[in-house]
C-alpha atoms as one frame of an Amber mdcrd trajectory, in Angstrom:
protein
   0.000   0.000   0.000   1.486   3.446  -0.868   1.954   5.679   1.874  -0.264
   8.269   2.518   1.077  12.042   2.106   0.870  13.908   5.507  -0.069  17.153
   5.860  -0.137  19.584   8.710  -2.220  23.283   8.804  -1.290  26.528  10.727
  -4.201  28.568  11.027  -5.601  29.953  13.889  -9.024  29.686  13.868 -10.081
  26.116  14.921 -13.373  26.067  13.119 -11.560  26.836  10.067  -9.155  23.961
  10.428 -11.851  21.775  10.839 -13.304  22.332   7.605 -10.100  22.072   5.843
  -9.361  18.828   7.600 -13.043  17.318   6.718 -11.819  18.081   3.149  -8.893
  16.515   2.787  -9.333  13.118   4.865 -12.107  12.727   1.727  -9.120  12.116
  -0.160  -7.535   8.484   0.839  -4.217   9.649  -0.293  -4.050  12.381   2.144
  -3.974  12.666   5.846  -3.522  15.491   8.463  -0.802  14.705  10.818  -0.693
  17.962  13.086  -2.703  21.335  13.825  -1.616  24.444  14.994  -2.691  27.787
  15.797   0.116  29.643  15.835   3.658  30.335  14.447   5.448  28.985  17.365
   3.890  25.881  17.554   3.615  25.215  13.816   7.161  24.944  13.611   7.902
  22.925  15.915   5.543  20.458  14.477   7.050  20.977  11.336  10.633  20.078
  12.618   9.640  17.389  14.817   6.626  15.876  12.160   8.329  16.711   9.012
   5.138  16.429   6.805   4.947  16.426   3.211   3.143  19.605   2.823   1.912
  22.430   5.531  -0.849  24.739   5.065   0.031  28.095   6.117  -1.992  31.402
   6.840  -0.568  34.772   7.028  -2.372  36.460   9.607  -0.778  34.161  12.716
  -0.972  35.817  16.413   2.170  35.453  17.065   3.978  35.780  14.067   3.994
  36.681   9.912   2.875  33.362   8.020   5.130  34.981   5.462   8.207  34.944
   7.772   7.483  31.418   9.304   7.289  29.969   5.408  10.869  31.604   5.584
  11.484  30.026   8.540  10.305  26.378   7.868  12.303  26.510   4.108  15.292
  27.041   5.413  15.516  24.239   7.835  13.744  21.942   5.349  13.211  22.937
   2.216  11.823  19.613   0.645   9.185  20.538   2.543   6.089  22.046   0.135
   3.917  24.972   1.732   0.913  26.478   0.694  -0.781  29.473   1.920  -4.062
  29.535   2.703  -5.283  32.915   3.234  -8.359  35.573   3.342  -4.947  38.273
   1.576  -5.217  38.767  -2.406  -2.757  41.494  -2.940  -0.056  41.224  -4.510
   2.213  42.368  -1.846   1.626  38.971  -0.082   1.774  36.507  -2.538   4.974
  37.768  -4.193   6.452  37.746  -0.866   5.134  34.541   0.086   6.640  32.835
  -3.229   9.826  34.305  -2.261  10.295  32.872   0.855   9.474  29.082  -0.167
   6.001  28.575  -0.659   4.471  27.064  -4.152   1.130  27.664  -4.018  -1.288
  30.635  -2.770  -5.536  30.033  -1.998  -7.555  32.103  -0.949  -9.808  30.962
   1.816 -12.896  32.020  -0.609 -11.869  29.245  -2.718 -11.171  26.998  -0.613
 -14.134  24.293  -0.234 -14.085  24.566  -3.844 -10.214  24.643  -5.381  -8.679
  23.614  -2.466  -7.612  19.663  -3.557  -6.731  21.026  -6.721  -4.095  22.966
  -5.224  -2.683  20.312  -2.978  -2.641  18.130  -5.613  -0.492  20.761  -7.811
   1.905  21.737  -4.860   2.507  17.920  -4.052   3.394  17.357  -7.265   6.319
  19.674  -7.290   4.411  21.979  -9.239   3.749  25.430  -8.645  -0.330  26.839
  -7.871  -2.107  30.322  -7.960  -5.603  30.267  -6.970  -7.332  31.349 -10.200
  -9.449  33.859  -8.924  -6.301  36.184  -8.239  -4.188  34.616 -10.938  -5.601
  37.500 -13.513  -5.475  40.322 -10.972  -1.880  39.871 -10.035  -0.883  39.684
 -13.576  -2.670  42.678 -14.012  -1.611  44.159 -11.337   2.404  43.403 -12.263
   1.494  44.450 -15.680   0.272  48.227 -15.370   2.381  49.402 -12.033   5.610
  50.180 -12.155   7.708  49.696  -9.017   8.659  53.315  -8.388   4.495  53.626
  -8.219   3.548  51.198  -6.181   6.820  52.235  -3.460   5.093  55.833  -3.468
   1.665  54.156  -2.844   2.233  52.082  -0.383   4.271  54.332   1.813   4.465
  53.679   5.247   1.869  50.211   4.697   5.133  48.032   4.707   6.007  49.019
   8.219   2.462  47.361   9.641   2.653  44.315  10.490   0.459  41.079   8.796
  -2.423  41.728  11.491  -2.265  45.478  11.387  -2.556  45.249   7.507  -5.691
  43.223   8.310  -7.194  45.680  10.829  -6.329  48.517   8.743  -8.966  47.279
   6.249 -11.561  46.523   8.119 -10.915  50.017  10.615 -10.993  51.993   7.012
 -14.843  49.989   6.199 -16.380  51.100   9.372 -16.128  48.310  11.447 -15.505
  48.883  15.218 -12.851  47.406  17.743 -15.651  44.792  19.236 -16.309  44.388
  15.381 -12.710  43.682  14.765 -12.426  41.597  17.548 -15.614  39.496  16.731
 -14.026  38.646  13.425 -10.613  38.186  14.348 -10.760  36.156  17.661  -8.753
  38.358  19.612 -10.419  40.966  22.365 -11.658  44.433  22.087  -8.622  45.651
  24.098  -6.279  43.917  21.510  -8.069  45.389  18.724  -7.786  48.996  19.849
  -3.916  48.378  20.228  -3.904  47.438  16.865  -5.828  50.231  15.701  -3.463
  52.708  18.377  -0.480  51.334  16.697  -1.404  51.519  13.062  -2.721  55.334
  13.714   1.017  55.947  15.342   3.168  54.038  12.314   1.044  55.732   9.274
   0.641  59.604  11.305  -2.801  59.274  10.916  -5.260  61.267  13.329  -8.466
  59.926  12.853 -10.881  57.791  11.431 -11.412  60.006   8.180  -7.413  60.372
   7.201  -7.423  56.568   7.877 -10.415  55.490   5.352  -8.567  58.371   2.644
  -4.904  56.955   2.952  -6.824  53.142   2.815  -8.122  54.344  -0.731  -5.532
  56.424  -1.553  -3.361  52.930  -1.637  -6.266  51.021  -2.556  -7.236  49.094
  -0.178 -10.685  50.133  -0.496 -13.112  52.121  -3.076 -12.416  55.508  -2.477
 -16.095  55.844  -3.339 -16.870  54.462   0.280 -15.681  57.314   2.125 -17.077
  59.620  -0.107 -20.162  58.510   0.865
């Protein structure tokens, strides 16, 4: 009987592991081996269970997916990684290629494209969840470097979470809001939203929802309104 190929997931929401897991033990090739929640404890299960492929988020509690992908590569780099994230732009998913992983999926797709993608990554094969595929072409195609630099400025110093927050800070949503959709408490929230005020010199919630647009994070038309 051929082996089966082992599998662990990093993502910190448990109900969202679940369905993953449900998923893949469909498949009798596949098995999960290990779960984790966060950064820390992902790789130690990845040195110590040494799976064939780990599913990765980016937004991780106590650390960036994208620098634990770093991390896990270059202790093992046999090992395959794909991420597994609610992030589309491009900033992420160039950075998360860069640092070792071979495929990208966004959670949207995941119930739907998400064997597909194992199936590619396992293979030695590279995969880009095809609902982005067109936009970061796009994307790459029409913005020059120099551009997106003077877009983005001051974005890149936020970390994964604060990037996350940002968004949903610049839609309306409220700390509790946050929190509610994020896991974390109130109090955490607001320290997210304190720091992200402090790194980008922002003052309030207006100059917050104009530099989100300005960089595009959101339709500018929503603040307008």
């Amino acid at each position: 009987m051929t082996p089966k190929l082992r599998i662990l997931l990093i993502d910190d929401h448990p109900l969202f592991r679940e369905g993953i897991k449900t998923i893949i033990m469909r498949n009798i090739r596949y098995e999960v081996v290990g779960e984790a929640g966060t950064a820390e404890q992902g790789l130690k299960m990845a040195r110590e269970l040494k799976p064939d492929l780990i599913l990765v988020d980016l937004s991780l509690p106590d650390q960036s997916g994208i620098d634990l992908i770093r991390d896990i590569h270059h202790f093992s780099p046999k090992i395959r990684m794909m991420v597994v994230s609610m992030h589309s732009k491009i900033d992420y998913i160039v950075k998360a290629f860069q640092c070792g992983a071979a495929g990208y999926l966004v959670k949207e797709s995941a119930s739907e494209m998400l064997m597909q993608g194992i199936d590619y990554v396992l293979k030695g094969d590279y995969y880009m969840d095809p609902s982005i595929s067109h936009l970061v072409v796009k994307k790459l195609a029409s913005v020059s470097s120099k551009n997106a630099v003077a877009n983005t400025s001051g974005y890149d110093a936020l970390t994964l979470r604060e990037q996350e927050v940002l968004v949903m800070l610049a839609e309306g949503l409220s700390s509790k809001q946050i929190a509610d959709k994020l896991f974390i408490s109130p109090k955490t929230a607001e320290n997210h939203r304190s720091s992200i005020m402090r790194k980008l010199g922002l003052h309030n919630a207006i100059d917050l929802a104009r530099y989100a647009a300005r960089i595009g994070l959101i339709d500018i038309d929503l603040w307008k309104a």
